[in-house]
PDB file of C-alpha atoms in Angstrom:
ATOM      1  CA  MET X 176       3.366   4.820 -22.356  1.00  0.00           C
ATOM      2  CA  THR X 177       0.957   2.708 -24.409  1.00  0.00           C
ATOM      3  CA  GLN X 178       0.688  -0.384 -22.207  1.00  0.00           C
ATOM      4  CA  THR X 179      -2.951  -1.057 -21.320  1.00  0.00           C
ATOM      5  CA  SER X 180      -4.247  -3.169 -18.451  1.00  0.00           C
ATOM      6  CA  GLN X 181      -7.100  -5.630 -18.211  1.00  0.00           C
ATOM      7  CA  ARG X 182      -9.428  -6.036 -15.259  1.00  0.00           C
ATOM      8  CA  MET X 183      -9.751  -9.404 -13.569  1.00  0.00           C
ATOM      9  CA  THR X 184     -11.019 -10.909 -10.321  1.00  0.00           C
ATOM     10  CA  LEU X 185      -8.865 -13.328  -8.346  1.00  0.00           C
ATOM     11  CA  GLY X 186     -10.259 -16.414  -6.682  1.00  0.00           C
ATOM     12  CA  ASN X 187     -10.731 -14.660  -3.341  1.00  0.00           C
ATOM     13  CA  GLY X 188     -12.802 -11.890  -4.941  1.00  0.00           C
ATOM     14  CA  SER X 189     -10.033  -9.301  -5.040  1.00  0.00           C
ATOM     15  CA  HIS X 190     -10.270  -7.029  -8.056  1.00  0.00           C
ATOM     16  CA  ALA X 191      -7.050  -6.562 -10.001  1.00  0.00           C
ATOM     17  CA  LEU X 192      -5.448  -4.991 -13.046  1.00  0.00           C
ATOM     18  CA  VAL X 193      -3.010  -7.052 -15.126  1.00  0.00           C
ATOM     19  CA  ALA X 194      -0.632  -6.080 -17.932  1.00  0.00           C
ATOM     20  CA  GLY X 195       2.686  -6.943 -19.548  1.00  0.00           C
ATOM     21  CA  SER X 196       4.838 -10.048 -19.585  1.00  0.00           C
ATOM     22  CA  GLY X 197       8.059 -11.206 -17.965  1.00  0.00           C
ATOM     23  CA  THR X 198       9.117 -11.501 -14.339  1.00  0.00           C
ATOM     24  CA  PRO X 199       6.026 -11.229 -12.081  1.00  0.00           C
ATOM     25  CA  VAL X 200       5.413  -8.022 -10.114  1.00  0.00           C
ATOM     26  CA  VAL X 201       2.519  -7.617  -7.653  1.00  0.00           C
ATOM     27  CA  LEU X 202       1.364  -4.138  -6.599  1.00  0.00           C
ATOM     28  CA  VAL X 203      -0.699  -3.685  -3.404  1.00  0.00           C
ATOM     29  CA  PRO X 204      -2.432  -0.343  -2.630  1.00  0.00           C
ATOM     30  CA  GLY X 205      -3.587   1.066   0.694  1.00  0.00           C
ATOM     31  CA  TRP X 206      -6.565   2.960   2.138  1.00  0.00           C
ATOM     32  CA  PRO X 207      -8.669   4.725   0.894  1.00  0.00           C
ATOM     33  CA  GLU X 208      -7.605   3.672  -2.589  1.00  0.00           C
ATOM     34  CA  SER X 209      -7.841   0.667  -4.907  1.00  0.00           C
ATOM     35  CA  ALA X 210      -5.676  -1.130  -7.450  1.00  0.00           C
ATOM     36  CA  ARG X 211      -6.104   1.959  -9.632  1.00  0.00           C
ATOM     37  CA  ALA X 212      -3.672   3.814  -7.368  1.00  0.00           C
ATOM     38  CA  TYR X 213      -1.014   2.247  -9.612  1.00  0.00           C
ATOM     39  CA  ASP X 214      -2.564   3.416 -12.906  1.00  0.00           C
ATOM     40  CA  GLU X 215       0.314   5.763 -13.699  1.00  0.00           C
ATOM     41  CA  VAL X 216       3.088   3.360 -12.627  1.00  0.00           C
ATOM     42  CA  LEU X 217       1.730   0.176 -14.156  1.00  0.00           C
ATOM     43  CA  PRO X 218       2.512   0.996 -17.837  1.00  0.00           C
ATOM     44  CA  PHE X 219       6.185   1.694 -17.053  1.00  0.00           C
ATOM     45  CA  LEU X 220       6.550  -1.601 -15.175  1.00  0.00           C
ATOM     46  CA  ALA X 221       4.497  -3.616 -17.674  1.00  0.00           C
ATOM     47  CA  ALA X 222       6.907  -2.681 -20.462  1.00  0.00           C
ATOM     48  CA  ARG X 223       9.343  -5.152 -18.868  1.00  0.00           C
ATOM     49  CA  HIS X 224       7.339  -7.258 -16.395  1.00  0.00           C
ATOM     50  CA  HIS X 225       4.121  -9.202 -15.900  1.00  0.00           C
ATOM     51  CA  VAL X 226       2.316  -6.867 -13.500  1.00  0.00           C
ATOM     52  CA  LEU X 227      -0.678  -7.513 -11.250  1.00  0.00           C
ATOM     53  CA  ALA X 228      -2.122  -4.595  -9.241  1.00  0.00           C
ATOM     54  CA  VAL X 229      -4.463  -6.188  -6.719  1.00  0.00           C
ATOM     55  CA  GLY X 230      -6.867  -4.612  -4.242  1.00  0.00           C
ATOM     56  CA  PRO X 231      -6.719  -6.294  -0.814  1.00  0.00           C
ATOM     57  CA  PRO X 232      -9.938  -7.773   0.570  1.00  0.00           C
ATOM     58  CA  GLY X 233     -12.317  -5.026   1.656  1.00  0.00           C
ATOM     59  CA  LEU X 234     -10.397  -2.173   0.040  1.00  0.00           C
ATOM     60  CA  GLY X 235     -11.431  -0.369  -3.130  1.00  0.00           C
ATOM     61  CA  ASP X 236     -13.776  -2.556  -5.153  1.00  0.00           C
ATOM     62  CA  SER X 237     -12.530  -5.878  -3.754  1.00  0.00           C
ATOM     63  CA  VAL X 238     -14.971  -8.017  -1.769  1.00  0.00           C
ATOM     64  CA  GLU X 239     -14.836  -8.261   1.996  1.00  0.00           C
ATOM     65  CA  SER X 240     -12.526 -10.573   3.915  1.00  0.00           C
ATOM     66  CA  THR X 241     -14.145 -13.620   5.464  1.00  0.00           C
ATOM     67  CA  GLN X 242     -11.168 -14.275   7.749  1.00  0.00           C
ATOM     68  CA  GLY X 243     -10.567 -10.995   9.547  1.00  0.00           C
ATOM     69  CA  TYR X 244      -8.515  -7.903   8.726  1.00  0.00           C
ATOM     70  CA  ASP X 245      -5.294  -8.477  10.631  1.00  0.00           C
ATOM     71  CA  THR X 246      -2.464  -8.338   8.120  1.00  0.00           C
ATOM     72  CA  GLY X 247      -1.241 -11.849   8.867  1.00  0.00           C
ATOM     73  CA  SER X 248      -4.592 -13.217   7.716  1.00  0.00           C
ATOM     74  CA  ILE X 249      -5.015 -10.804   4.801  1.00  0.00           C
ATOM     75  CA  SER X 250      -1.551 -11.579   3.452  1.00  0.00           C
ATOM     76  CA  ARG X 251      -2.257 -15.315   3.548  1.00  0.00           C
ATOM     77  CA  GLN X 252      -5.472 -14.753   1.598  1.00  0.00           C
ATOM     78  CA  LEU X 253      -3.635 -12.741  -1.040  1.00  0.00           C
ATOM     79  CA  GLU X 254      -0.793 -15.239  -1.269  1.00  0.00           C
ATOM     80  CA  ASN X 255      -3.236 -18.057  -1.954  1.00  0.00           C
ATOM     81  CA  ALA X 256      -5.092 -16.018  -4.567  1.00  0.00           C
ATOM     82  CA  VAL X 257      -2.001 -14.650  -6.323  1.00  0.00           C
ATOM     83  CA  ARG X 258      -0.149 -17.974  -6.329  1.00  0.00           C
ATOM     84  CA  SER X 259      -2.864 -19.586  -8.426  1.00  0.00           C
ATOM     85  CA  PHE X 260      -2.374 -16.831 -11.031  1.00  0.00           C
ATOM     86  CA  MET X 261       1.391 -16.281 -10.637  1.00  0.00           C
ATOM     87  CA  PRO X 262       3.017 -19.510  -9.404  1.00  0.00           C
ATOM     88  CA  GLN X 263       6.521 -18.047  -9.814  1.00  0.00           C
ATOM     89  CA  SER X 264       8.170 -15.954  -7.114  1.00  0.00           C
ATOM     90  CA  ILE X 265       7.236 -12.270  -7.282  1.00  0.00           C
ATOM     91  CA  HIS X 266       8.563  -8.775  -6.809  1.00  0.00           C
ATOM     92  CA  LEU X 267       6.134  -7.401  -4.202  1.00  0.00           C
ATOM     93  CA  VAL X 268       5.445  -3.631  -4.166  1.00  0.00           C
ATOM     94  CA  SER X 269       3.185  -1.977  -1.617  1.00  0.00           C
ATOM     95  CA  HIS X 270       1.931   1.376  -0.324  1.00  0.00           C
ATOM     96  CA  ASP X 271       0.341   2.599   2.917  1.00  0.00           C
ATOM     97  CA  VAL X 272      -1.812  -0.174   4.480  1.00  0.00           C
ATOM     98  CA  GLY X 273      -0.692  -2.315   1.554  1.00  0.00           C
ATOM     99  CA  ALA X 274       2.800  -2.184   3.051  1.00  0.00           C
ATOM    100  CA  TRP X 275       1.445  -3.537   6.324  1.00  0.00           C
ATOM    101  CA  ILE X 276       0.101  -6.483   4.325  1.00  0.00           C
ATOM    102  CA  ALA X 277       3.272  -6.892   2.260  1.00  0.00           C
ATOM    103  CA  TYR X 278       5.577  -7.062   5.287  1.00  0.00           C
ATOM    104  CA  ALA X 279       3.471  -9.865   6.789  1.00  0.00           C
ATOM    105  CA  TRP X 280       3.370 -11.548   3.362  1.00  0.00           C
ATOM    106  CA  ALA X 281       7.159 -11.478   3.004  1.00  0.00           C
ATOM    107  CA  ALA X 282       7.680 -12.660   6.583  1.00  0.00           C
ATOM    108  CA  GLN X 283       5.363 -15.653   6.187  1.00  0.00           C
ATOM    109  CA  PHE X 284       6.233 -16.643   2.596  1.00  0.00           C
ATOM    110  CA  PRO X 285       9.859 -15.561   2.086  1.00  0.00           C
ATOM    111  CA  GLU X 286      10.453 -18.189  -0.600  1.00  0.00           C
ATOM    112  CA  ARG X 287       7.764 -16.546  -2.744  1.00  0.00           C
ATOM    113  CA  ILE X 288       9.168 -13.018  -2.600  1.00  0.00           C
ATOM    114  CA  ARG X 289      12.007 -12.106  -4.982  1.00  0.00           C
ATOM    115  CA  SER X 290      12.114  -8.583  -3.551  1.00  0.00           C
ATOM    116  CA  LEU X 291       9.997  -6.405  -1.276  1.00  0.00           C
ATOM    117  CA  THR X 292       9.256  -2.720  -1.840  1.00  0.00           C
ATOM    118  CA  LEU X 293       7.515  -0.590   0.792  1.00  0.00           C
ATOM    119  CA  LEU X 294       6.232   2.872  -0.162  1.00  0.00           C
ATOM    120  CA  ASP X 295       5.481   5.563   2.416  1.00  0.00           C
ATOM    121  CA  SER X 296       4.152   3.588   5.340  1.00  0.00           C
ATOM    122  CA  ALA X 297       4.813   2.890   9.012  1.00  0.00           C
ATOM    123  CA  LEU X 298       4.480  -0.739  10.072  1.00  0.00           C
ATOM    124  CA  PRO X 299       2.289  -1.430  13.128  1.00  0.00           C
ATOM    125  CA  GLY X 300       4.315  -2.418  16.163  1.00  0.00           C
ATOM    126  CA  LEU X 301       7.656  -1.730  14.472  1.00  0.00           C
ATOM    127  CA  THR X 302       7.904   2.064  14.486  1.00  0.00           C
ATOM    128  CA  PRO X 303       8.753   4.303  17.471  1.00  0.00           C
ATOM    129  CA  PRO X 304       5.667   5.333  19.482  1.00  0.00           C
ATOM    130  CA  GLN X 305       4.492   8.952  19.349  1.00  0.00           C
ATOM    131  CA  SER X 306       3.947  11.010  22.498  1.00  0.00           C
ATOM    132  CA  PHE X 307       0.740  12.999  22.996  1.00  0.00           C
ATOM    133  CA  PRO X 308      -0.005  15.698  22.015  1.00  0.00           C
ATOM    134  CA  LEU X 309       1.390  15.302  18.532  1.00  0.00           C
ATOM    135  CA  PRO X 310       2.936  18.384  16.928  1.00  0.00           C
ATOM    136  CA  PRO X 311       0.383  19.983  14.563  1.00  0.00           C
ATOM    137  CA  GLU X 312       2.349  19.109  11.427  1.00  0.00           C
ATOM    138  CA  VAL X 313       2.525  15.450  12.527  1.00  0.00           C
ATOM    139  CA  ASN X 314      -1.103  15.306  13.657  1.00  0.00           C
ATOM    140  CA  ILE X 315      -2.279  16.414  10.189  1.00  0.00           C
ATOM    141  CA  LYS X 316      -0.507  13.399   8.691  1.00  0.00           C
ATOM    142  CA  LEU X 317      -1.364  10.775  11.321  1.00  0.00           C
ATOM    143  CA  TRP X 318      -4.699  11.636  12.973  1.00  0.00           C
ATOM    144  CA  GLN X 319      -6.584   8.971  11.005  1.00  0.00           C
ATOM    145  CA  LEU X 320      -4.501   6.197  12.588  1.00  0.00           C
ATOM    146  CA  CYS X 321      -6.408   6.851  15.835  1.00  0.00           C
ATOM    147  CA  PHE X 322      -9.726   8.051  14.410  1.00  0.00           C
ATOM    148  CA  ASN X 323     -10.178   4.993  12.184  1.00  0.00           C
ATOM    149  CA  THR X 324      -9.816   2.608  15.127  1.00  0.00           C
ATOM    150  CA  LEU X 325     -12.776   4.054  17.054  1.00  0.00           C
ATOM    151  CA  PRO X 326     -15.939   1.948  17.174  1.00  0.00           C
ATOM    152  CA  GLU X 327     -18.952   3.282  15.242  1.00  0.00           C
ATOM    153  CA  LEU X 328     -18.039   6.987  15.318  1.00  0.00           C
ATOM    154  CA  PRO X 329     -16.043   7.023  12.046  1.00  0.00           C
ATOM    155  CA  GLU X 330     -19.038   5.565  10.192  1.00  0.00           C
ATOM    156  CA  VAL X 331     -21.405   8.097  11.790  1.00  0.00           C
ATOM    157  CA  LEU X 332     -19.238  11.052  10.776  1.00  0.00           C
ATOM    158  CA  THR X 333     -18.253   9.921   7.273  1.00  0.00           C
ATOM    159  CA  GLN X 334     -21.452   8.371   5.882  1.00  0.00           C
ATOM    160  CA  GLY X 335     -22.443  10.414   2.859  1.00  0.00           C
ATOM    161  CA  ARG X 336     -19.307  12.553   3.233  1.00  0.00           C
ATOM    162  CA  GLU X 337     -16.738  10.164   1.814  1.00  0.00           C
ATOM    163  CA  ARG X 338     -15.754  12.678  -0.860  1.00  0.00           C
ATOM    164  CA  GLU X 339     -15.130  15.412   1.691  1.00  0.00           C
ATOM    165  CA  LEU X 340     -12.918  13.084   3.750  1.00  0.00           C
ATOM    166  CA  PHE X 341     -10.886  11.875   0.783  1.00  0.00           C
ATOM    167  CA  GLU X 342     -10.450  15.380  -0.608  1.00  0.00           C
ATOM    168  CA  TRP X 343      -9.146  16.530   2.785  1.00  0.00           C
ATOM    169  CA  LEU X 344      -6.693  13.637   3.007  1.00  0.00           C
ATOM    170  CA  ILE X 345      -5.381  14.253  -0.500  1.00  0.00           C
ATOM    171  CA  GLN X 346      -5.079  17.999   0.028  1.00  0.00           C
ATOM    172  CA  HIS X 347      -3.165  17.677   3.302  1.00  0.00           C
ATOM    173  CA  LYS X 348      -1.059  14.555   2.689  1.00  0.00           C
ATOM    174  CA  ALA X 349       0.077  15.206  -0.893  1.00  0.00           C
ATOM    175  CA  GLN X 350       2.736  17.602  -2.108  1.00  0.00           C
ATOM    176  CA  HIS X 351       0.997  17.615  -5.493  1.00  0.00           C
ATOM    177  CA  PRO X 352      -2.710  16.901  -4.921  1.00  0.00           C
ATOM    178  CA  GLU X 353      -3.486  18.090  -8.449  1.00  0.00           C
ATOM    179  CA  ARG X 354      -1.770  14.975  -9.820  1.00  0.00           C
ATOM    180  CA  ILE X 355      -4.437  12.705  -8.360  1.00  0.00           C
ATOM    181  CA  THR X 356      -6.947  12.950 -11.167  1.00  0.00           C
ATOM    182  CA  GLN X 357     -10.625  13.732 -10.759  1.00  0.00           C
ATOM    183  CA  ALA X 358     -11.463  10.412 -12.411  1.00  0.00           C
ATOM    184  CA  LYS X 359      -9.540   8.539  -9.723  1.00  0.00           C
ATOM    185  CA  ARG X 360     -11.062  10.583  -6.935  1.00  0.00           C
ATOM    186  CA  ASP X 361     -14.514   9.801  -8.308  1.00  0.00           C
ATOM    187  CA  HIS X 362     -13.597   6.111  -8.494  1.00  0.00           C
ATOM    188  CA  TYR X 363     -12.423   6.012  -4.874  1.00  0.00           C
ATOM    189  CA  VAL X 364     -15.592   7.769  -3.701  1.00  0.00           C
ATOM    190  CA  GLU X 365     -17.728   5.320  -5.683  1.00  0.00           C
ATOM    191  CA  CYS X 366     -15.916   2.345  -4.138  1.00  0.00           C
ATOM    192  CA  TYR X 367     -16.165   3.524  -0.549  1.00  0.00           C
ATOM    193  CA  SER X 368     -19.711   4.898  -0.779  1.00  0.00           C
ATOM    194  CA  LYS X 369     -21.073   1.378  -1.148  1.00  0.00           C
ATOM    195  CA  PRO X 370     -22.793  -0.111   1.930  1.00  0.00           C
ATOM    196  CA  GLY X 371     -20.222  -1.346   4.455  1.00  0.00           C
ATOM    197  CA  ALA X 372     -17.212  -0.216   2.416  1.00  0.00           C
ATOM    198  CA  MET X 373     -15.951   2.357   4.904  1.00  0.00           C
ATOM    199  CA  THR X 374     -16.333  -0.156   7.740  1.00  0.00           C
ATOM    200  CA  ARG X 375     -14.215  -2.641   5.818  1.00  0.00           C
ATOM    201  CA  GLY X 376     -11.511  -0.010   5.368  1.00  0.00           C
ATOM    202  CA  PHE X 377     -11.633   0.999   9.033  1.00  0.00           C
ATOM    203  CA  ALA X 378     -11.316  -2.698   9.958  1.00  0.00           C
ATOM    204  CA  TYR X 379      -7.631  -2.676   8.979  1.00  0.00           C
ATOM    205  CA  TYR X 380      -7.008   0.023  11.589  1.00  0.00           C
ATOM    206  CA  ARG X 381      -9.206  -1.647  14.188  1.00  0.00           C
ATOM    207  CA  GLU X 382      -7.135  -4.798  13.767  1.00  0.00           C
ATOM    208  CA  ALA X 383      -3.817  -2.907  13.823  1.00  0.00           C
ATOM    209  CA  ALA X 384      -3.088  -3.905  17.428  1.00  0.00           C
ATOM    210  CA  LYS X 385      -3.348  -7.578  16.438  1.00  0.00           C
ATOM    211  CA  SER X 386      -1.232  -6.931  13.346  1.00  0.00           C
ATOM    212  CA  ALA X 387       1.350  -5.193  15.550  1.00  0.00           C
ATOM    213  CA  LEU X 388       1.697  -8.264  17.787  1.00  0.00           C
ATOM    214  CA  GLN X 389       2.133 -10.441  14.684  1.00  0.00           C
ATOM    215  CA  ASN X 390       4.789  -8.067  13.354  1.00  0.00           C
ATOM    216  CA  ILE X 391       6.741  -8.179  16.596  1.00  0.00           C
ATOM    217  CA  GLU X 392       6.930 -11.954  16.201  1.00  0.00           C
ATOM    218  CA  PHE X 393       7.808 -11.705  12.499  1.00  0.00           C
ATOM    219  CA  ALA X 394      10.592  -9.232  13.307  1.00  0.00           C
ATOM    220  CA  LYS X 395      12.456 -11.852  15.348  1.00  0.00           C
ATOM    221  CA  THR X 396      13.683 -13.172  11.986  1.00  0.00           C
ATOM    222  CA  LYS X 397      15.148 -10.637   9.577  1.00  0.00           C
ATOM    223  CA  LEU X 398      13.841 -10.669   6.037  1.00  0.00           C
ATOM    224  CA  GLY X 399      16.371 -12.215   3.685  1.00  0.00           C
ATOM    225  CA  MET X 400      15.133 -10.842   0.355  1.00  0.00           C
ATOM    226  CA  PRO X 401      16.289  -7.429  -0.952  1.00  0.00           C
ATOM    227  CA  VAL X 402      14.136  -4.598   0.397  1.00  0.00           C
ATOM    228  CA  LEU X 403      13.535  -1.168  -1.152  1.00  0.00           C
ATOM    229  CA  ALA X 404      11.976   1.382   1.230  1.00  0.00           C
ATOM    230  CA  LEU X 405      10.912   4.746  -0.210  1.00  0.00           C
ATOM    231  CA  GLY X 406       8.997   7.616   1.382  1.00  0.00           C
ATOM    232  CA  GLY X 407       7.662  10.867   0.029  1.00  0.00           C
ATOM    233  CA  GLN X 408       9.956  13.756   0.914  1.00  0.00           C
ATOM    234  CA  ILE X 409       7.302  15.596   2.965  1.00  0.00           C
ATOM    235  CA  ALA X 410       5.845  12.364   4.350  1.00  0.00           C
ATOM    236  CA  MET X 411       7.913   9.385   5.598  1.00  0.00           C
ATOM    237  CA  GLY X 412      11.008  10.488   3.702  1.00  0.00           C
ATOM    238  CA  ASP X 413      14.063   8.406   4.611  1.00  0.00           C
ATOM    239  CA  ARG X 414      12.569   7.251   7.920  1.00  0.00           C
ATOM    240  CA  LEU X 415      11.040   4.186   6.285  1.00  0.00           C
ATOM    241  CA  ARG X 416      14.431   2.975   5.046  1.00  0.00           C
ATOM    242  CA  LYS X 417      15.976   3.551   8.464  1.00  0.00           C
ATOM    243  CA  SER X 418      13.190   1.659  10.222  1.00  0.00           C
ATOM    244  CA  MET X 419      13.632  -1.325   7.887  1.00  0.00           C
ATOM    245  CA  GLU X 420      17.350  -1.668   8.591  1.00  0.00           C
ATOM    246  CA  ALA X 421      16.526  -3.549  11.795  1.00  0.00           C
ATOM    247  CA  LEU X 422      14.044  -5.803  10.011  1.00  0.00           C
ATOM    248  CA  ALA X 423      15.865  -6.958   6.873  1.00  0.00           C
ATOM    249  CA  VAL X 424      19.365  -8.022   5.846  1.00  0.00           C
ATOM    250  CA  HIS X 425      19.544  -6.035   2.591  1.00  0.00           C
ATOM    251  CA  VAL X 426      17.844  -2.619   2.655  1.00  0.00           C
ATOM    252  CA  GLU X 427      18.110   0.379   0.343  1.00  0.00           C
ATOM    253  CA  GLY X 428      15.916   3.352  -0.434  1.00  0.00           C
ATOM    254  CA  GLY X 429      15.449   6.908   0.752  1.00  0.00           C
ATOM    255  CA  ALA X 430      13.132   9.792  -0.121  1.00  0.00           C
ATOM    256  CA  ILE X 431      11.245  10.595  -3.312  1.00  0.00           C
ATOM    257  CA  GLU X 432      11.863  14.315  -3.814  1.00  0.00           C
ATOM    258  CA  ASP X 433       9.059  16.849  -4.264  1.00  0.00           C
ATOM    259  CA  CYS X 434       6.524  14.268  -3.102  1.00  0.00           C
ATOM    260  CA  GLY X 435       4.000  13.616  -0.371  1.00  0.00           C
ATOM    261  CA  HIS X 436       2.270  10.439   0.760  1.00  0.00           C
ATOM    262  CA  TYR X 437       0.732   9.366  -2.568  1.00  0.00           C
ATOM    263  CA  VAL X 438       4.058   8.591  -4.183  1.00  0.00           C
ATOM    264  CA  MET X 439       2.819   6.501  -7.145  1.00  0.00           C
ATOM    265  CA  GLU X 440       0.394   9.185  -8.253  1.00  0.00           C
ATOM    266  CA  GLU X 441       2.480  12.238  -7.413  1.00  0.00           C
ATOM    267  CA  GLN X 442       5.789  11.049  -8.902  1.00  0.00           C
ATOM    268  CA  PRO X 443       5.046   8.016 -11.109  1.00  0.00           C
ATOM    269  CA  GLU X 444       8.087   8.364 -13.345  1.00  0.00           C
ATOM    270  CA  ALA X 445      10.521   8.674 -10.425  1.00  0.00           C
ATOM    271  CA  VAL X 446       8.927   5.768  -8.564  1.00  0.00           C
ATOM    272  CA  SER X 447       8.856   3.591 -11.692  1.00  0.00           C
ATOM    273  CA  SER X 448      12.504   4.341 -12.413  1.00  0.00           C
ATOM    274  CA  ARG X 449      13.548   3.358  -8.885  1.00  0.00           C
ATOM    275  CA  LEU X 450      11.509   0.160  -9.080  1.00  0.00           C
ATOM    276  CA  LEU X 451      12.839  -0.914 -12.470  1.00  0.00           C
ATOM    277  CA  GLU X 452      16.442  -0.265 -11.442  1.00  0.00           C
ATOM    278  CA  PHE X 453      15.900  -2.223  -8.231  1.00  0.00           C
ATOM    279  CA  PHE X 454      14.277  -5.178  -9.995  1.00  0.00           C
ATOM    280  CA  GLU X 455      17.114  -5.272 -12.537  1.00  0.00           C
ATOM    281  CA  ARG X 456      19.761  -5.413  -9.803  1.00  0.00           C
ATOM    282  CA  VAL X 457      17.879  -8.159  -7.986  1.00  0.00           C
ATOM    283  CA  GLU X 458      17.567 -10.223 -11.166  1.00  0.00           C
ATOM    284  CA  SER X 459      21.253  -9.684 -12.043  1.00  0.00           C
ATOM    285  CA  ALA X 460      22.303 -10.875  -8.607  1.00  0.00           C
ATOM    286  CA  LYS X 461      20.210 -14.045  -9.017  1.00  0.00           C
ATOM    287  CA  SER X 462      21.690 -14.919 -12.433  1.00  0.00           C
TER     288      SER X 462
END
């Protein structure tokens, strides 16, 4: 693919990549990544759509949030920033913590969301609780959900060792860690080695209990827009689609085969194909 992206900064200080033209698509990454998590997917989508990959406040190289890190607040900040750049309704695509943000975004601004895509994530407050102790294979995938919420200790243990942490996460959560390039790994380390950057990432987890209470309220009204829920085969798999069936009227999805947690980087062509097919069906239904 030859589509190239341009860097820009939205009004709230979120760094973004933009490319293409056509129906607007917004891509939201999770932790510990940045908008560049969509580098491999963006050219496929930009061949048909106007695409904005945007780093949420405090993640990657985006500036900190001034209004807290609960996903209700973060999604409102992003909506205000994106709307000034893309006033039309959008296809919203999200991964990991980005999916936490996107669900709250769609719940609060349903008229702005043409479709919602969630990639390999579990929404706070809306997934079945786990009993302790976790099975070893589950604990390897989920331990950070507890660790990142602790006060102070995560910073003490990770300062100066951001690369070691990220390499461990990639190695144990990906089916194909080799597909996450060294250049991207270096970029993520550079972003999160800056003063306060790890704390800003941990803040999303420390506010997860508040986000969970918001989600429980949001869930009282089912989402009306089409929803695509995809998980990596060795990660969330089809569980994400099943969990969304209680939260939205129109849900489809399943598992991305031969794939772990980092679905956009591990299987960009498969993910892009599913997204483009989904967007086309949504647009056809609207016409």
